PDB file of C-alpha atoms and ligand atoms in Angstrom:
ATOM      1  CA  UNK S   1      -0.284   0.010   0.287  1.00 63.00           C
ATOM      2  CA  UNK S   2       1.378   3.168  -0.887  1.00 79.00           C
ATOM      3  CA  UNK S   3      -0.478   5.698   1.326  1.00 92.00           C
ATOM      4  CA  UNK S   4      -3.201   5.363   4.101  1.00 95.00           C
ATOM      5  CA  UNK S   5      -6.326   6.658   4.404  1.00 97.00           C
ATOM      6  CA  UNK S   6      -6.815   8.802   7.753  1.00 98.00           C
ATOM      7  CA  UNK S   7     -10.518   9.607   7.522  1.00 96.00           C
ATOM      8  CA  UNK S   8     -10.613  11.858   4.081  1.00 96.00           C
ATOM      9  CA  UNK S   9      -7.245  12.900   4.813  1.00 96.00           C
ATOM     10  CA  UNK S  10      -4.686  10.457   2.714  1.00 97.00           C
ATOM     11  CA  UNK S  11      -1.754   9.665   4.386  1.00 98.00           C
ATOM     12  CA  UNK S  12       1.688   9.365   2.181  1.00 97.00           C
ATOM     13  CA  UNK S  13       3.733   6.704   3.444  1.00 97.00           C
ATOM     14  CA  UNK S  14       6.766   9.223   3.896  1.00 97.00           C
ATOM     15  CA  UNK S  15       4.965  10.497   7.188  1.00 98.00           C
ATOM     16  CA  UNK S  16       4.375   6.783   8.699  1.00 98.00           C
ATOM     17  CA  UNK S  17       7.219   5.587  10.802  1.00 98.00           C
ATOM     18  CA  UNK S  18       5.473   2.449  12.491  1.00 98.00           C
ATOM     19  CA  UNK S  19       3.192  -0.494  10.611  1.00 98.00           C
ATOM     20  CA  UNK S  20       1.585  -3.486  12.308  1.00 98.00           C
ATOM     21  CA  UNK S  21      -0.475  -5.994  10.550  1.00 98.00           C
ATOM     22  CA  UNK S  22      -3.872  -3.714  11.574  1.00 98.00           C
ATOM     23  CA  UNK S  23      -2.308  -0.568  12.682  1.00 98.00           C
ATOM     24  CA  UNK S  24       0.039   2.404  11.564  1.00 98.00           C
ATOM     25  CA  UNK S  25       1.518   5.248  13.169  1.00 98.00           C
ATOM     26  CA  UNK S  26       2.380   8.708  11.689  1.00 98.00           C
ATOM     27  CA  UNK S  27       3.831  12.117  12.266  1.00 98.00           C
ATOM     28  CA  UNK S  28       1.505  14.879  12.872  1.00 98.00           C
ATOM     29  CA  UNK S  29       1.123  17.953  11.025  1.00 96.00           C
ATOM     30  CA  UNK S  30      -0.164  20.165  13.938  1.00 95.00           C
ATOM     31  CA  UNK S  31       2.113  18.511  17.328  1.00 96.00           C
ATOM     32  CA  UNK S  32       0.953  20.208  20.678  1.00 95.00           C
ATOM     33  CA  UNK S  33       4.581  18.957  21.713  1.00 97.00           C
ATOM     34  CA  UNK S  34       7.609  17.950  20.171  1.00 97.00           C
ATOM     35  CA  UNK S  35       6.666  14.018  19.268  1.00 98.00           C
ATOM     36  CA  UNK S  36       3.099  14.505  19.496  1.00 98.00           C
ATOM     37  CA  UNK S  37       1.895  11.283  16.719  1.00 98.00           C
ATOM     38  CA  UNK S  38      -0.991   9.513  16.190  1.00 98.00           C
ATOM     39  CA  UNK S  39      -1.744   5.802  15.686  1.00 98.00           C
ATOM     40  CA  UNK S  40      -4.895   4.423  13.961  1.00 98.00           C
ATOM     41  CA  UNK S  41      -6.694   1.268  12.608  1.00 98.00           C
ATOM     42  CA  UNK S  42      -5.585   0.565   8.657  1.00 98.00           C
ATOM     43  CA  UNK S  43      -9.335   0.114   8.193  1.00 98.00           C
ATOM     44  CA  UNK S  44     -11.203   3.607   8.224  1.00 97.00           C
ATOM     45  CA  UNK S  45     -13.054   2.951  11.457  1.00 97.00           C
ATOM     46  CA  UNK S  46     -14.897   5.953  13.089  1.00 98.00           C
ATOM     47  CA  UNK S  47     -15.468   4.934  16.485  1.00 98.00           C
ATOM     48  CA  UNK S  48     -13.685   3.288  18.849  1.00 98.00           C
ATOM     49  CA  UNK S  49     -16.470   0.679  19.336  1.00 98.00           C
ATOM     50  CA  UNK S  50     -16.516   0.246  15.576  1.00 98.00           C
ATOM     51  CA  UNK S  51     -13.325  -1.675  16.091  1.00 98.00           C
ATOM     52  CA  UNK S  52     -13.129  -5.487  15.464  1.00 98.00           C
ATOM     53  CA  UNK S  53     -11.402  -7.095  18.724  1.00 98.00           C
ATOM     54  CA  UNK S  54      -8.407  -7.943  16.310  1.00 98.00           C
ATOM     55  CA  UNK S  55      -7.931  -4.472  15.642  1.00 98.00           C
ATOM     56  CA  UNK S  56      -8.198  -3.390  19.012  1.00 98.00           C
ATOM     57  CA  UNK S  57      -5.538  -5.786  20.288  1.00 98.00           C
ATOM     58  CA  UNK S  58      -3.545  -4.695  17.548  1.00 98.00           C
ATOM     59  CA  UNK S  59      -3.936  -1.096  18.245  1.00 98.00           C
ATOM     60  CA  UNK S  60      -2.791  -1.401  21.625  1.00 98.00           C
ATOM     61  CA  UNK S  61       0.300  -4.051  21.330  1.00 98.00           C
ATOM     62  CA  UNK S  62       1.437  -1.071  18.691  1.00 98.00           C
ATOM     63  CA  UNK S  63       0.961   1.868  21.196  1.00 98.00           C
ATOM     64  CA  UNK S  64       2.276  -0.286  23.467  1.00 98.00           C
ATOM     65  CA  UNK S  65       5.625  -0.577  21.396  1.00 98.00           C
ATOM     66  CA  UNK S  66       5.337   3.093  20.413  1.00 98.00           C
ATOM     67  CA  UNK S  67       5.356   4.905  23.503  1.00 98.00           C
ATOM     68  CA  UNK S  68       8.295   3.886  25.339  1.00 98.00           C
ATOM     69  CA  UNK S  69      10.608   4.512  22.485  1.00 98.00           C
ATOM     70  CA  UNK S  70       8.931   7.872  21.547  1.00 98.00           C
ATOM     71  CA  UNK S  71       9.136   8.865  25.299  1.00 98.00           C
ATOM     72  CA  UNK S  72      13.172   8.130  25.047  1.00 98.00           C
ATOM     73  CA  UNK S  73      13.750   9.760  21.557  1.00 98.00           C
ATOM     74  CA  UNK S  74      12.097  13.272  23.038  1.00 98.00           C
ATOM     75  CA  UNK S  75      13.862  12.802  26.444  1.00 98.00           C
ATOM     76  CA  UNK S  76      10.347  12.710  27.942  1.00 98.00           C
ATOM     77  CA  UNK S  77       9.657  11.427  30.979  1.00 98.00           C
ATOM     78  CA  UNK S  78       6.226  10.587  30.976  1.00 98.00           C
ATOM     79  CA  UNK S  79       3.323  10.370  28.261  1.00 98.00           C
ATOM     80  CA  UNK S  80      -0.157  11.048  27.470  1.00 98.00           C
ATOM     81  CA  UNK S  81      -1.934   8.578  25.910  1.00 98.00           C
ATOM     82  CA  UNK S  82      -5.389   9.784  24.644  1.00 98.00           C
ATOM     83  CA  UNK S  83      -8.328   8.662  22.431  1.00 98.00           C
ATOM     84  CA  UNK S  84     -10.870  11.480  21.583  1.00 97.00           C
ATOM     85  CA  UNK S  85     -13.888   8.685  20.842  1.00 98.00           C
ATOM     86  CA  UNK S  86     -16.830  11.073  18.989  1.00 97.00           C
ATOM     87  CA  UNK S  87     -17.332  14.389  18.211  1.00 94.00           C
ATOM     88  CA  UNK S  88     -18.277  15.727  21.703  1.00 94.00           C
ATOM     89  CA  UNK S  89     -14.664  14.386  23.365  1.00 94.00           C
ATOM     90  CA  UNK S  90     -13.296  16.389  20.983  1.00 93.00           C
ATOM     91  CA  UNK S  91     -12.635  14.074  17.725  1.00 95.00           C
ATOM     92  CA  UNK S  92     -12.111  15.567  14.404  1.00 95.00           C
ATOM     93  CA  UNK S  93     -11.165  13.292  12.243  1.00 97.00           C
ATOM     94  CA  UNK S  94     -13.776  10.462  11.663  1.00 97.00           C
ATOM     95  CA  UNK S  95     -11.121   7.592  12.086  1.00 98.00           C
ATOM     96  CA  UNK S  96     -10.132   6.569  15.141  1.00 98.00           C
ATOM     97  CA  UNK S  97      -6.668   7.267  16.428  1.00 98.00           C
ATOM     98  CA  UNK S  98      -4.511   7.225  19.477  1.00 98.00           C
ATOM     99  CA  UNK S  99      -2.631  10.606  20.431  1.00 98.00           C
ATOM    100  CA  UNK S 100       0.791   9.706  21.955  1.00 98.00           C
ATOM    101  CA  UNK S 101       2.376  12.959  23.165  1.00 98.00           C
ATOM    102  CA  UNK S 102       5.479  12.522  25.512  1.00 98.00           C
ATOM    103  CA  UNK S 103       5.505  15.018  28.168  1.00 98.00           C
ATOM    104  CA  UNK S 104       8.535  16.590  30.714  1.00 98.00           C
ATOM    105  CA  UNK S 105       8.457  18.911  33.531  1.00 97.00           C
ATOM    106  CA  UNK S 106       7.671  22.387  32.580  1.00 96.00           C
ATOM    107  CA  UNK S 107       6.422  21.893  29.276  1.00 97.00           C
ATOM    108  CA  UNK S 108       2.817  23.502  29.726  1.00 96.00           C
ATOM    109  CA  UNK S 109       2.533  26.086  32.654  1.00 96.00           C
ATOM    110  CA  UNK S 110      -0.186  23.629  34.184  1.00 96.00           C
ATOM    111  CA  UNK S 111       0.444  19.814  33.215  1.00 96.00           C
ATOM    112  CA  UNK S 112      -2.963  19.357  32.550  1.00 96.00           C
ATOM    113  CA  UNK S 113      -3.398  22.227  30.195  1.00 95.00           C
ATOM    114  CA  UNK S 114      -2.322  19.372  27.381  1.00 96.00           C
ATOM    115  CA  UNK S 115      -6.397  18.602  27.554  1.00 94.00           C
ATOM    116  CA  UNK S 116      -7.457  22.068  26.376  1.00 93.00           C
ATOM    117  CA  UNK S 117      -4.796  22.279  23.666  1.00 92.00           C
ATOM    118  CA  UNK S 118      -5.955  18.818  22.475  1.00 93.00           C
ATOM    119  CA  UNK S 119      -9.474  20.193  21.909  1.00 88.00           C
ATOM    120  CA  UNK S 120      -7.814  23.451  20.370  1.00 86.00           C
ATOM    121  CA  UNK S 121      -5.079  22.418  18.584  1.00 85.00           C
ATOM    122  CA  UNK S 122      -6.395  21.137  15.342  1.00 82.00           C
ATOM    123  CA  UNK S 123      -9.310  23.683  15.421  1.00 79.00           C
ATOM    124  CA  UNK S 124      -7.296  26.922  15.576  1.00 72.00           C
ATOM    125  CA  UNK S 125      -6.038  28.148  12.356  1.00 71.00           C
ATOM    126  CA  UNK S 126      -3.522  30.366  13.969  1.00 68.00           C
ATOM    127  CA  UNK S 127      -0.814  27.400  13.861  1.00 72.00           C
ATOM    128  CA  UNK S 128       0.284  26.555  10.200  1.00 83.00           C
ATOM    129  CA  UNK S 129       0.727  22.947   8.981  1.00 90.00           C
ATOM    130  CA  UNK S 130       3.939  21.236   9.193  1.00 94.00           C
ATOM    131  CA  UNK S 131       5.759  21.023   5.916  1.00 95.00           C
ATOM    132  CA  UNK S 132       5.440  17.289   4.173  1.00 95.00           C
ATOM    133  CA  UNK S 133       9.291  17.487   4.052  1.00 97.00           C
ATOM    134  CA  UNK S 134       9.726  18.127   7.901  1.00 97.00           C
ATOM    135  CA  UNK S 135       7.200  15.730   8.833  1.00 98.00           C
ATOM    136  CA  UNK S 136       8.845  12.942   6.409  1.00 98.00           C
ATOM    137  CA  UNK S 137      12.311  13.689   8.333  1.00 98.00           C
ATOM    138  CA  UNK S 138      10.946  13.107  11.376  1.00 98.00           C
ATOM    139  CA  UNK S 139       9.148   9.801  10.217  1.00 98.00           C
ATOM    140  CA  UNK S 140      12.401   8.710   8.773  1.00 98.00           C
ATOM    141  CA  UNK S 141      14.082   9.203  12.097  1.00 98.00           C
ATOM    142  CA  UNK S 142      11.562   7.876  14.015  1.00 98.00           C
ATOM    143  CA  UNK S 143      11.533   4.626  11.609  1.00 98.00           C
ATOM    144  CA  UNK S 144      15.116   3.860  12.680  1.00 98.00           C
ATOM    145  CA  UNK S 145      13.961   3.354  16.574  1.00 98.00           C
ATOM    146  CA  UNK S 146      11.543   0.015  15.356  1.00 97.00           C
ATOM    147  CA  UNK S 147      14.650  -1.491  12.950  1.00 94.00           C
TER     148      UNK S 147
HETATM  149  W1  AMW M   1      -8.756  14.543  16.743  1.00 90.16           W
HETATM  150  O1  AMW M   1      -9.366  15.913  17.196  1.00 90.16           O
HETATM  151  O2  AMW M   1      -9.451  13.888  16.101  1.00 90.16           O
HETATM  152  O3  AMW M   1      -8.919  13.684  18.347  1.00 90.16           O
HETATM  153  O4  AMW M   1      -7.405  14.708  16.375  1.00 90.16           O
HETATM  154  C1  AMW M   1      -6.893  14.448  15.242  1.00 90.16           C
HETATM  155  C2  AMW M   1      -5.666  14.873  15.021  1.00 90.16           C
HETATM  156  O5  AMW M   1      -5.219  14.496  13.673  1.00 90.16           O
HETATM  157  C3  AMW M   1      -5.054  16.101  15.498  1.00 90.16           C
HETATM  158  O6  AMW M   1      -4.023  16.036  15.793  1.00 90.16           O
HETATM  159  C4  AMW M   1      -4.244  16.913  14.219  1.00 90.16           C
HETATM  160  O7  AMW M   1      -3.060  17.754  14.084  1.00 90.16           O
HETATM  161  C5  AMW M   1      -4.001  15.468  13.214  1.00 90.16           C
HETATM  162  N1  AMW M   1      -4.011  15.465  11.558  1.00 90.16           N
HETATM  163  C6  AMW M   1      -5.554  15.998  11.128  1.00 90.16           C
HETATM  164  N2  AMW M   1      -5.157  15.388   9.877  1.00 90.16           N
HETATM  165  C7  AMW M   1      -3.800  15.500   9.785  1.00 90.16           C
HETATM  166  C8  AMW M   1      -3.366  14.650   8.322  1.00 90.16           C
HETATM  167  N3  AMW M   1      -3.224  15.064   7.510  1.00 90.16           N
HETATM  168  N4  AMW M   1      -1.356  14.451   8.709  1.00 90.16           N
HETATM  169  C9  AMW M   1      -1.145  14.539   9.788  1.00 90.16           C
HETATM  170  N5  AMW M   1      -1.881  14.749  11.118  1.00 90.16           N
HETATM  171  C10 AMW M   1      -3.082  15.273  11.083  1.00 90.16           C
END
């Protein structure tokens, strides 16, 4: 497969850094913090409950592998692992995904501000999208962590 679908977005292989049988992980075009990445089922599935048990297992095993590698790579000391399941929970892309956000002391003035930022970061047009080159560069660095 040369690209993946993330809801209605086409995700180029160049920004994907991890793949398992049923899941894939890619870099964020508007990260909240450095290392904010996303993991999704390969199949376009809108809600958490729409995944098959096999997809759930695969997605969480993938997340379990990715979290420590990302935390270490970005010199984090903690990680937010978040799912916004449905519009009223903040989901904006109609394809279930896990947010992985490495954290460190003092990254936000108040630690829990990350949740406010999660709600607003992709709806606020003041932050520009990263360039495809920048995203591809990060993805190729991250792919090395899983070789
Ligand atoms: W949600 O508010 O649906 O929980 O989060 C959607 C996430 O997907 C946001 O972090 C947003 O920046 C990211 N995103 C949306 N479209 C793309 C894309 N084409 N490539 C990379 N990240 C994306």
